[in-house]
JSON list of C-alpha atoms in Angstrom, two decimals:
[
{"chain": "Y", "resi": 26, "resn": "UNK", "atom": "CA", "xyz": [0.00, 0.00, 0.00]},
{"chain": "Y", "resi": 27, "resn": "UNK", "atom": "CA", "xyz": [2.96, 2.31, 1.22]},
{"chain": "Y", "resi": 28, "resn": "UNK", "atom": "CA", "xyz": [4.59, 2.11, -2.23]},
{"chain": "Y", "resi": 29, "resn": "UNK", "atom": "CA", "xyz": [1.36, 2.95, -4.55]},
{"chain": "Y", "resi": 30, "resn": "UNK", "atom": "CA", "xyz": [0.57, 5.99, -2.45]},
{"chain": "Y", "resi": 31, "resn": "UNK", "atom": "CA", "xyz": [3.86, 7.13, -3.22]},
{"chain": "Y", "resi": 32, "resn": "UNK", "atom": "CA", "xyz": [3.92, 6.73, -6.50]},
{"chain": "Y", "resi": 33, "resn": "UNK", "atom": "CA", "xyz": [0.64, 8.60, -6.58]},
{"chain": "Y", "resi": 34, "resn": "UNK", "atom": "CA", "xyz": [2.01, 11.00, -4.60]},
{"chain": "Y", "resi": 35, "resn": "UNK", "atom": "CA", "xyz": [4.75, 11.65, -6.87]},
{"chain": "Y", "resi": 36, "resn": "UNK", "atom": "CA", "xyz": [2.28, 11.44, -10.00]},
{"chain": "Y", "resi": 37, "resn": "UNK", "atom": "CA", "xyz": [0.28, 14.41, -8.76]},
{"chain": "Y", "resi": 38, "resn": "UNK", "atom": "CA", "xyz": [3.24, 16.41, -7.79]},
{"chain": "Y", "resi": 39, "resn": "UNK", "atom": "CA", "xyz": [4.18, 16.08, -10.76]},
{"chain": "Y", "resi": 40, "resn": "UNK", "atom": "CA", "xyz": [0.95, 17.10, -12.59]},
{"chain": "Y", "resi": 41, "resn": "UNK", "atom": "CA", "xyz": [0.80, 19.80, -10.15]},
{"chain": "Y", "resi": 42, "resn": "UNK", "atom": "CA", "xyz": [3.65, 21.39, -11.67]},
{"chain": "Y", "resi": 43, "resn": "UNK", "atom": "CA", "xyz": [2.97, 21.38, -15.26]},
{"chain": "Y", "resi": 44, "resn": "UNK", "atom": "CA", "xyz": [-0.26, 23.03, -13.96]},
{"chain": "Y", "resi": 45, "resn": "UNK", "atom": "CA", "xyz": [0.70, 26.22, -12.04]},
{"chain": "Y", "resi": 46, "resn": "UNK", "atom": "CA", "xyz": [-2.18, 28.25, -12.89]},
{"chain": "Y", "resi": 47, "resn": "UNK", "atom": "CA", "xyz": [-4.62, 26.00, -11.15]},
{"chain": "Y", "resi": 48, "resn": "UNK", "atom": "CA", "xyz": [-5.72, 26.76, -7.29]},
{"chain": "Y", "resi": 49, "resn": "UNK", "atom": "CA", "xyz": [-4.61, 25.22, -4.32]},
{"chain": "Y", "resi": 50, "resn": "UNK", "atom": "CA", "xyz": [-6.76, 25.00, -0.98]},
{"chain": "Y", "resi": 51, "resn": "UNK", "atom": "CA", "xyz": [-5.69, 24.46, 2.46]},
{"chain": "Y", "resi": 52, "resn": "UNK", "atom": "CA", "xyz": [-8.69, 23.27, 4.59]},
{"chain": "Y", "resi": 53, "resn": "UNK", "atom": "CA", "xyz": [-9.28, 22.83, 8.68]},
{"chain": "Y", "resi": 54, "resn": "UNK", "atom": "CA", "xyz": [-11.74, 20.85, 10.40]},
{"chain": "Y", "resi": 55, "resn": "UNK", "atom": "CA", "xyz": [-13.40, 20.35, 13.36]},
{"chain": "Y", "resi": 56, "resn": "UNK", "atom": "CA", "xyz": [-15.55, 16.68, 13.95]},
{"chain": "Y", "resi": 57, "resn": "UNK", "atom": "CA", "xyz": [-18.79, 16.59, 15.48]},
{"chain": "Y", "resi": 58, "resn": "UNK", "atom": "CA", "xyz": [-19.67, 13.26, 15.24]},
{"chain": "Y", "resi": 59, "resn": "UNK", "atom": "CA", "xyz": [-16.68, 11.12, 16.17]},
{"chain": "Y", "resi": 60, "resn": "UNK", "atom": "CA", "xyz": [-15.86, 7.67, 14.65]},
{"chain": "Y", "resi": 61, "resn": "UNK", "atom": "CA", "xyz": [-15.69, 6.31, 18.15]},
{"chain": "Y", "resi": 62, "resn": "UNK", "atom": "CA", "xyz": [-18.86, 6.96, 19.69]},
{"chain": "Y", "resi": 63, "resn": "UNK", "atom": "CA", "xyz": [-21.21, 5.73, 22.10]},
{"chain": "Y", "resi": 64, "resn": "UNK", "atom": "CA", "xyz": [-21.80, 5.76, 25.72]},
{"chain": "Y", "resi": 65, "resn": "UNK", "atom": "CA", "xyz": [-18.98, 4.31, 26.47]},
{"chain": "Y", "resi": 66, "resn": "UNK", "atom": "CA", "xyz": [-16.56, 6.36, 24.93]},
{"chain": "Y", "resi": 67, "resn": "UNK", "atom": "CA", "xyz": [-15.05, 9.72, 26.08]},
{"chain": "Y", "resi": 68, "resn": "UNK", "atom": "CA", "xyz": [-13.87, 11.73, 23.62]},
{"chain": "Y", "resi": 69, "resn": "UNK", "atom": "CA", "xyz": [-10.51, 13.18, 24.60]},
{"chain": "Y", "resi": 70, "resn": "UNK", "atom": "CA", "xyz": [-9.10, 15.19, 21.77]},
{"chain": "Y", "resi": 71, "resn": "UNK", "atom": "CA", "xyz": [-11.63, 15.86, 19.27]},
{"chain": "Y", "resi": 72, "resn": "UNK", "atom": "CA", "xyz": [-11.32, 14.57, 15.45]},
{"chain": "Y", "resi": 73, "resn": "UNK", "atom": "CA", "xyz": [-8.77, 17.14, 13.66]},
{"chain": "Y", "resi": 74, "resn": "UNK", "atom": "CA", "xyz": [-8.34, 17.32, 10.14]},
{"chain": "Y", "resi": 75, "resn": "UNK", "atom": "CA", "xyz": [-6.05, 19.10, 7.73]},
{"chain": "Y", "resi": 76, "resn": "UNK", "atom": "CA", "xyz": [-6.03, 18.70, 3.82]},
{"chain": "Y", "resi": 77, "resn": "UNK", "atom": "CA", "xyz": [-4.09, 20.26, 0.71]},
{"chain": "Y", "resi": 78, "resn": "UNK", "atom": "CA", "xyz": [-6.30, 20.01, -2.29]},
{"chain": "Y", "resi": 79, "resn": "UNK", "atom": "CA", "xyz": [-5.05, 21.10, -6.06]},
{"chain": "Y", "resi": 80, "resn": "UNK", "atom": "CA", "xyz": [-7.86, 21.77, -8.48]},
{"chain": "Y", "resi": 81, "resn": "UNK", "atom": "CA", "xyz": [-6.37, 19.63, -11.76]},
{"chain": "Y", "resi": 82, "resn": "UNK", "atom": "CA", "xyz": [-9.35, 21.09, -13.82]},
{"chain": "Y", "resi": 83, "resn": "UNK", "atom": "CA", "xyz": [-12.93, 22.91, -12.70]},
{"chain": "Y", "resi": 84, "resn": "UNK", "atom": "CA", "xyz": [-13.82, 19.82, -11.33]},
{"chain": "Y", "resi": 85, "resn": "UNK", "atom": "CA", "xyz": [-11.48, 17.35, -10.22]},
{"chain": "Y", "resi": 86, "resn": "UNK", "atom": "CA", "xyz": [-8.79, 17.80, -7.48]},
{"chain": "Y", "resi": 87, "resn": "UNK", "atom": "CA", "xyz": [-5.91, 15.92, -5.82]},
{"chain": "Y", "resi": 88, "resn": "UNK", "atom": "CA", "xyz": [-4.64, 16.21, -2.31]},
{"chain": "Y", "resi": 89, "resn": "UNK", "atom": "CA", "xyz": [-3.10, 15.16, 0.91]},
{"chain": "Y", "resi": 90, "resn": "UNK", "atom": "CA", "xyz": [-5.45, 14.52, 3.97]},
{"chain": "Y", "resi": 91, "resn": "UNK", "atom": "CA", "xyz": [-4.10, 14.07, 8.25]},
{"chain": "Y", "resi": 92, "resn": "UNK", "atom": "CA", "xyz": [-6.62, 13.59, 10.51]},
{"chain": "Y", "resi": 93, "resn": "UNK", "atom": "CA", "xyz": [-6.29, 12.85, 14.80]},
{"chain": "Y", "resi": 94, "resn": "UNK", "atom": "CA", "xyz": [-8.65, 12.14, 16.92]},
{"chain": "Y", "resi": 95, "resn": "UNK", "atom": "CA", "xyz": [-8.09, 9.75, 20.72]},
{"chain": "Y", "resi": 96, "resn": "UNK", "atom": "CA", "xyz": [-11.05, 8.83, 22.88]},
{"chain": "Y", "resi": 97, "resn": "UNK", "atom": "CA", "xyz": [-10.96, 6.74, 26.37]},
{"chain": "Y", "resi": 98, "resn": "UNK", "atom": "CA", "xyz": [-12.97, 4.05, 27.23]},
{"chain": "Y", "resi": 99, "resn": "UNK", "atom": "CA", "xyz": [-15.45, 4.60, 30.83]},
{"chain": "Y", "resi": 100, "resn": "UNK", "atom": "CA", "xyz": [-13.87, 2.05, 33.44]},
{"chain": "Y", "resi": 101, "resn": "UNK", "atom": "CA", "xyz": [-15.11, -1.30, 33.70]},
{"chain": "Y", "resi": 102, "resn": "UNK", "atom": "CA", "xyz": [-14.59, -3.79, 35.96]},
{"chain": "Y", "resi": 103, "resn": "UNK", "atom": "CA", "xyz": [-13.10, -7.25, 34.05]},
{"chain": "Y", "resi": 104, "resn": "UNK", "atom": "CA", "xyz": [-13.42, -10.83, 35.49]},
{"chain": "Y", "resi": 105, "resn": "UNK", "atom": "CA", "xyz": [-9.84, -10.46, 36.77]},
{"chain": "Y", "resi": 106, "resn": "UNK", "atom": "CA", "xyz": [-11.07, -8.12, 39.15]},
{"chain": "Y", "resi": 107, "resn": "UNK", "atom": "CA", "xyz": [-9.18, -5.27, 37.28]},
{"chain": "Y", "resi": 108, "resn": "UNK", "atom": "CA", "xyz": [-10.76, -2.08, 36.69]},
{"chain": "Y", "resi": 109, "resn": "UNK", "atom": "CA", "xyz": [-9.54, -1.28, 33.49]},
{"chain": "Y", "resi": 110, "resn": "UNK", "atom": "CA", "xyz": [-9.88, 1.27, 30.43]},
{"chain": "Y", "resi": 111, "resn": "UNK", "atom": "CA", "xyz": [-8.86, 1.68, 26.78]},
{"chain": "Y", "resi": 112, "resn": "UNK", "atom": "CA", "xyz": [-7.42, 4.54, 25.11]},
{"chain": "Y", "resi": 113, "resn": "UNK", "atom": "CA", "xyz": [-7.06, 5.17, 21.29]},
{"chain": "Y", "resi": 114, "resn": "UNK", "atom": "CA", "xyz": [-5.32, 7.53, 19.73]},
{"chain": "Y", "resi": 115, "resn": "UNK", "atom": "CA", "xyz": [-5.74, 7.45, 15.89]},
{"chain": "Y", "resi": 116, "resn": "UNK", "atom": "CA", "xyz": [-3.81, 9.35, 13.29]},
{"chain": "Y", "resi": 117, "resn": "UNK", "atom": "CA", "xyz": [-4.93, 8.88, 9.50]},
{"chain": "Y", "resi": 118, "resn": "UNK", "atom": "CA", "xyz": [-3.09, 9.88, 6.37]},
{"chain": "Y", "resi": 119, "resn": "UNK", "atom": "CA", "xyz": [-4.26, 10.02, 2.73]},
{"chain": "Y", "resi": 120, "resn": "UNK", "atom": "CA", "xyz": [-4.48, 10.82, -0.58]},
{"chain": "Y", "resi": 121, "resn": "UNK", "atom": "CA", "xyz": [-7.71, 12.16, -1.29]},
{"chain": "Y", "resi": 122, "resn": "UNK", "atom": "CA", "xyz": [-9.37, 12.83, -4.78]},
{"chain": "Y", "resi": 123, "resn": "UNK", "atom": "CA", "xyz": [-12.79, 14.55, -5.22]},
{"chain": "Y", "resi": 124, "resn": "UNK", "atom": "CA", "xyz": [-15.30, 15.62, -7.84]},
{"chain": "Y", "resi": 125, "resn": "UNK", "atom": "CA", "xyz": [-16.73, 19.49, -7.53]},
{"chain": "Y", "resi": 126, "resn": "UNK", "atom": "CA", "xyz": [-19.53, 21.41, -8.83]},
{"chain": "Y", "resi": 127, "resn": "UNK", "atom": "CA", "xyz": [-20.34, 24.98, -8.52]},
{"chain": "Y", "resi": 128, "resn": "UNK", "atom": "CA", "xyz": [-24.01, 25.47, -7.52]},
{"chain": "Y", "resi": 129, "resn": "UNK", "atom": "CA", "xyz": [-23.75, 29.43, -7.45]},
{"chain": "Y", "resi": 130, "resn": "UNK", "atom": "CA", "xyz": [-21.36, 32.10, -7.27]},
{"chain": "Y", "resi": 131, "resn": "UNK", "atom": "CA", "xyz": [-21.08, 31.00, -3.60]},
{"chain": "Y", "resi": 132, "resn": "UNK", "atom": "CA", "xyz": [-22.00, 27.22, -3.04]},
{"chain": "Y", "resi": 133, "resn": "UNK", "atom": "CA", "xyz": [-20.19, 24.27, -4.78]},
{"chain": "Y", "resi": 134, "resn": "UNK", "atom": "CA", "xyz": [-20.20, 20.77, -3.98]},
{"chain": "Y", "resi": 135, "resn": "UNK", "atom": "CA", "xyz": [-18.49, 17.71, -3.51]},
{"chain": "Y", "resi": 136, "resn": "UNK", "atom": "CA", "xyz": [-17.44, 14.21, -3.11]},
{"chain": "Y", "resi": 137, "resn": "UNK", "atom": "CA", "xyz": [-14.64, 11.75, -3.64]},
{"chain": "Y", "resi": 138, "resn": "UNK", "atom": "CA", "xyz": [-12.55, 9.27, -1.94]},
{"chain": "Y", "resi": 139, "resn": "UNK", "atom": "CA", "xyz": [-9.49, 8.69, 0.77]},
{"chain": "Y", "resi": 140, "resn": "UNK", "atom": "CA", "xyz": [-7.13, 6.10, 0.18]},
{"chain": "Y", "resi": 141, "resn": "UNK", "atom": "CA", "xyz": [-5.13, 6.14, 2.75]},
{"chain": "Y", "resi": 142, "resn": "UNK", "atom": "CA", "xyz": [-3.38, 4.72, 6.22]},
{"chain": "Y", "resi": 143, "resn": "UNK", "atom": "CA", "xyz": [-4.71, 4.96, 9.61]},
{"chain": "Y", "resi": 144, "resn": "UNK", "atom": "CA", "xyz": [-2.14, 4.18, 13.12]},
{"chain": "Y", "resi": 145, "resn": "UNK", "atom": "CA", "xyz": [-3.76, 3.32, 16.13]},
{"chain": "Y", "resi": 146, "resn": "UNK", "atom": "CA", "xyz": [-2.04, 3.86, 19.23]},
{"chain": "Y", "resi": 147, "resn": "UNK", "atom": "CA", "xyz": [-4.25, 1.77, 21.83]},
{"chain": "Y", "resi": 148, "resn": "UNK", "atom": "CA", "xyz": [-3.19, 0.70, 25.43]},
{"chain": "Y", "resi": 149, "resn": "UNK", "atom": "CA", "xyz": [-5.27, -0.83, 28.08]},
{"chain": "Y", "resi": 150, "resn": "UNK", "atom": "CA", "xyz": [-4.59, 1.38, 31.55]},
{"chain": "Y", "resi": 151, "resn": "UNK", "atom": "CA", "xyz": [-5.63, 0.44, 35.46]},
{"chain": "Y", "resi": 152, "resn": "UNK", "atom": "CA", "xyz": [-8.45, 2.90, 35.95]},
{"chain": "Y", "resi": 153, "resn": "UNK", "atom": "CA", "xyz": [-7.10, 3.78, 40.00]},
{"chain": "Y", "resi": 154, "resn": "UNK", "atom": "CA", "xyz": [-3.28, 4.13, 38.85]},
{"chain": "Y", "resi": 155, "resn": "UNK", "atom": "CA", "xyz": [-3.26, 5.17, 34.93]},
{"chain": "Y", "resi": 156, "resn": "UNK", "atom": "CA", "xyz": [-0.49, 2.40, 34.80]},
{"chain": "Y", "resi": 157, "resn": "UNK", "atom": "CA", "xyz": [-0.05, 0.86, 31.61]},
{"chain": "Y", "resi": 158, "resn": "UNK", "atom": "CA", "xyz": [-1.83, -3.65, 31.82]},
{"chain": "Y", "resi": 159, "resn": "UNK", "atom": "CA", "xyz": [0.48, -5.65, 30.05]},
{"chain": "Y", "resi": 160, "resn": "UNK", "atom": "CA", "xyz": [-1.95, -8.64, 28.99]},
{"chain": "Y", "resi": 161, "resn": "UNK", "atom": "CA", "xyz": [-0.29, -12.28, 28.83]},
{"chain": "Y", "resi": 162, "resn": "UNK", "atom": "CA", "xyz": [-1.59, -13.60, 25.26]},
{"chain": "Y", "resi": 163, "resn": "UNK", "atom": "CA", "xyz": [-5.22, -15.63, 25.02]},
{"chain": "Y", "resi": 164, "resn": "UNK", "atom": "CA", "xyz": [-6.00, -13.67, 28.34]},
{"chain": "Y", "resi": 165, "resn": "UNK", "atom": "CA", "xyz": [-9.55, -11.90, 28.27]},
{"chain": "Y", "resi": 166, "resn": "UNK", "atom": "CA", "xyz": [-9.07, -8.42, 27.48]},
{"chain": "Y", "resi": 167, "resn": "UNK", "atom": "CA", "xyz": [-10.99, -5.13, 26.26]},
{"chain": "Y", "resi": 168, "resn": "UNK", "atom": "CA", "xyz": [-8.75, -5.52, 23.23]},
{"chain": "Y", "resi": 169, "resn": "UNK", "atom": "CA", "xyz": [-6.52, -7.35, 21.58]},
{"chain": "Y", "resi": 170, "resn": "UNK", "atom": "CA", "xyz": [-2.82, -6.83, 22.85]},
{"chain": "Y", "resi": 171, "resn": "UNK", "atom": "CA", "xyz": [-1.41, -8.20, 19.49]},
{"chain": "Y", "resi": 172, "resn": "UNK", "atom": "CA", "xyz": [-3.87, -6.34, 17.09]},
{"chain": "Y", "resi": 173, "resn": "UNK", "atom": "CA", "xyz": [-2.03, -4.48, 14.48]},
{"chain": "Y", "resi": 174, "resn": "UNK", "atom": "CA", "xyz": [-0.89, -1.16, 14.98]},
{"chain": "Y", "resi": 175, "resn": "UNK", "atom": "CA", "xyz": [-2.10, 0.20, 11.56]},
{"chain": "Y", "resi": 176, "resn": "UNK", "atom": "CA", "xyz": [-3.83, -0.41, 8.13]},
{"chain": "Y", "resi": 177, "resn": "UNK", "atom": "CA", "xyz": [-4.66, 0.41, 5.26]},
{"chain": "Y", "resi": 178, "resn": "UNK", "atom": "CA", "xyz": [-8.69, 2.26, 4.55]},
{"chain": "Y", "resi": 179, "resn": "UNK", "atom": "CA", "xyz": [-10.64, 3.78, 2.55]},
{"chain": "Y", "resi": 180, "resn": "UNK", "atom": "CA", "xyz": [-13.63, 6.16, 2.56]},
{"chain": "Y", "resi": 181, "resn": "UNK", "atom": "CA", "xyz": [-15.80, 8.06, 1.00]},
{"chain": "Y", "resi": 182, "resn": "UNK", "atom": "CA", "xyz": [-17.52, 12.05, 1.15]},
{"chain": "Y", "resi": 183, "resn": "UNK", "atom": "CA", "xyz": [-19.70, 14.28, 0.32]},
{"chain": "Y", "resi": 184, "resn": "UNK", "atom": "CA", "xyz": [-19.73, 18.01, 1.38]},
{"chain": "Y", "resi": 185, "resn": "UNK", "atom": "CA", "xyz": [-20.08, 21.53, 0.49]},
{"chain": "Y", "resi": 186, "resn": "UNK", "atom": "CA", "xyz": [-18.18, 25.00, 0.94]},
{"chain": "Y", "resi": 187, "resn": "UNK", "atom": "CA", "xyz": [-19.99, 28.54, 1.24]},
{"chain": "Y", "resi": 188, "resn": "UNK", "atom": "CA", "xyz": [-17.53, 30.81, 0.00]},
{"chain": "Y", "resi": 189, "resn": "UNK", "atom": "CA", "xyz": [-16.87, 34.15, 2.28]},
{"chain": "Y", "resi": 190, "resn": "UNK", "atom": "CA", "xyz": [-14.84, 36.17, -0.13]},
{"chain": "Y", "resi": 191, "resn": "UNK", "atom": "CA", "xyz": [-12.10, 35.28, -2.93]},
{"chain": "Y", "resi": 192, "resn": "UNK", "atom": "CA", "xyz": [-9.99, 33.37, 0.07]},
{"chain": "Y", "resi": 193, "resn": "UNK", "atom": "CA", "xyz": [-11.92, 31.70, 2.64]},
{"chain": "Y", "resi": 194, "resn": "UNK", "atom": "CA", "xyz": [-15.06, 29.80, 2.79]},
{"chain": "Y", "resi": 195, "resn": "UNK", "atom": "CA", "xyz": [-16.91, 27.75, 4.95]},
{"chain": "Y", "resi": 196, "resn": "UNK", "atom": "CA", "xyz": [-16.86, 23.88, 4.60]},
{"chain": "Y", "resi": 197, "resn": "UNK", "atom": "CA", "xyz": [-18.55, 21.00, 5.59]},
{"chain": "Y", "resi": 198, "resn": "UNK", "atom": "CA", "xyz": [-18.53, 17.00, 5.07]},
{"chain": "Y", "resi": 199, "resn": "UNK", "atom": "CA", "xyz": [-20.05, 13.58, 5.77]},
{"chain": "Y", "resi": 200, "resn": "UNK", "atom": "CA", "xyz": [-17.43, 10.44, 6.05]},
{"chain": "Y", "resi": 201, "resn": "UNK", "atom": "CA", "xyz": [-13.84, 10.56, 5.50]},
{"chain": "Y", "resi": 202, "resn": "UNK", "atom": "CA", "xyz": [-11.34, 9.81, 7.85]},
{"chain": "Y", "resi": 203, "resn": "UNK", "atom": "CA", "xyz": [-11.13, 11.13, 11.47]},
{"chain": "Y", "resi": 204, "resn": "UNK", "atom": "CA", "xyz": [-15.29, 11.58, 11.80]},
{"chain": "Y", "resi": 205, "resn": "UNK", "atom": "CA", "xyz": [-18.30, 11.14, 10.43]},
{"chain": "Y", "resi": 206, "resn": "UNK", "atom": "CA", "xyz": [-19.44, 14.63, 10.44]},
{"chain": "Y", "resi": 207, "resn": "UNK", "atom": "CA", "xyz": [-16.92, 17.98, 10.19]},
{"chain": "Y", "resi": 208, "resn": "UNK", "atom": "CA", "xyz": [-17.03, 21.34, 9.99]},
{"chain": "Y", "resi": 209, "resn": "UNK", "atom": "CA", "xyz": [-14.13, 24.00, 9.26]},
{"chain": "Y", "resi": 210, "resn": "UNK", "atom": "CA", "xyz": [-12.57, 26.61, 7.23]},
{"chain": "Y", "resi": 211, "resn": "UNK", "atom": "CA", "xyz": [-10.51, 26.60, 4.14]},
{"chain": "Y", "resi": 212, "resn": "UNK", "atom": "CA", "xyz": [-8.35, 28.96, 2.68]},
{"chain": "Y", "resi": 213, "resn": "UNK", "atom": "CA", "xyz": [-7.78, 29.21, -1.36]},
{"chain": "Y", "resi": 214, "resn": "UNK", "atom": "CA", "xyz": [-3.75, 30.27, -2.38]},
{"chain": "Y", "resi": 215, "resn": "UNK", "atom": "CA", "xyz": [-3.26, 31.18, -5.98]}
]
């Protein structure tokens, strides 16, 4: 996976540059609806996500997504007689191509795809200490100790951007990486 995103990488660098006259974006967000969720879950550092998009034409662009989120688990008492939780802290990084269409002078939408790479960084902690459980293997545990510590994904996304001037405008989406639901800002360069 590592070595076709970067040869796609290089591929749209290098169709970036035969292109200068085409606009690049630089978009921020803010997710509202979490991938980890439910009432379990605390939410410790909300879903963040940064992109670099280049417009290839009117309606197709190319870019470079990083999201982060990490969320803890409530305590729960385990059959060892451990009070344990979980925390996750995710980091995703992608290439990211998407379809637009301008609506009006001030609304386009979107949608496209992430190909991309998401690390998890999950330990299991004693809820009275915060001291790391080292689990012996085929022990019961809130997770597995020996699940991978990254792969590959993919998702999709559709959203919109109100523009606020010739620079900024106001964006939002549904799926893609870090959450299911985002909101945020993005800035066109020439």
């Amino acid at each position: 996976m590592i070595p076709l995103t970067m040869l796609c990488l290089l591929m749209a660098i290098s169709i970036m540059s035969a292109q200068s006259h085409k606009k690049l974006s630089i978009s921020t967000s803010i997710g509202i609806v979490p991938t980890y969720t439910g009432k379990n879950v605390k939410t410790e550092v909300p879903p963040l996500s940064i992109h670099l998009d280049y417009k290839l034409s009117n309606n197709f662009s190319l870019g470079a997504y990083a999201g982060y989120t990490a969320a803890t688990s409530k305590p729960r008492l385990l059959t060892d007689g451990i009070v344990s939780q979980v925390e996750n802290k995710t980091a995703n990084f992608a290439l990211r191509g998407a379809f637009h269409r301008d609506m009006t002078d001030k609304l386009a939408i979107h949608g496209g795809i992430l190909l991309g790479y998401s690390a998890f960084n999950t330990k299991e902690m004693d809820a009275d200490s915060g001291e790391k459980i080292v689990r012996e293997r085929n022990v019961p545990s809130p997770y597995d100790p020996d699940a991978p510590k990254g792969q590959p994904f993919y998702a999709g996304f559709v959203g919109g951007k109100y523009s606020l001037g010739n620079v900024a405008s106001l964006t939002a989406e549904i799926g893609g990486g870090t959450s299911i639901v985002s909101f945020g800002l993005s800035f066109s360069i020439k």
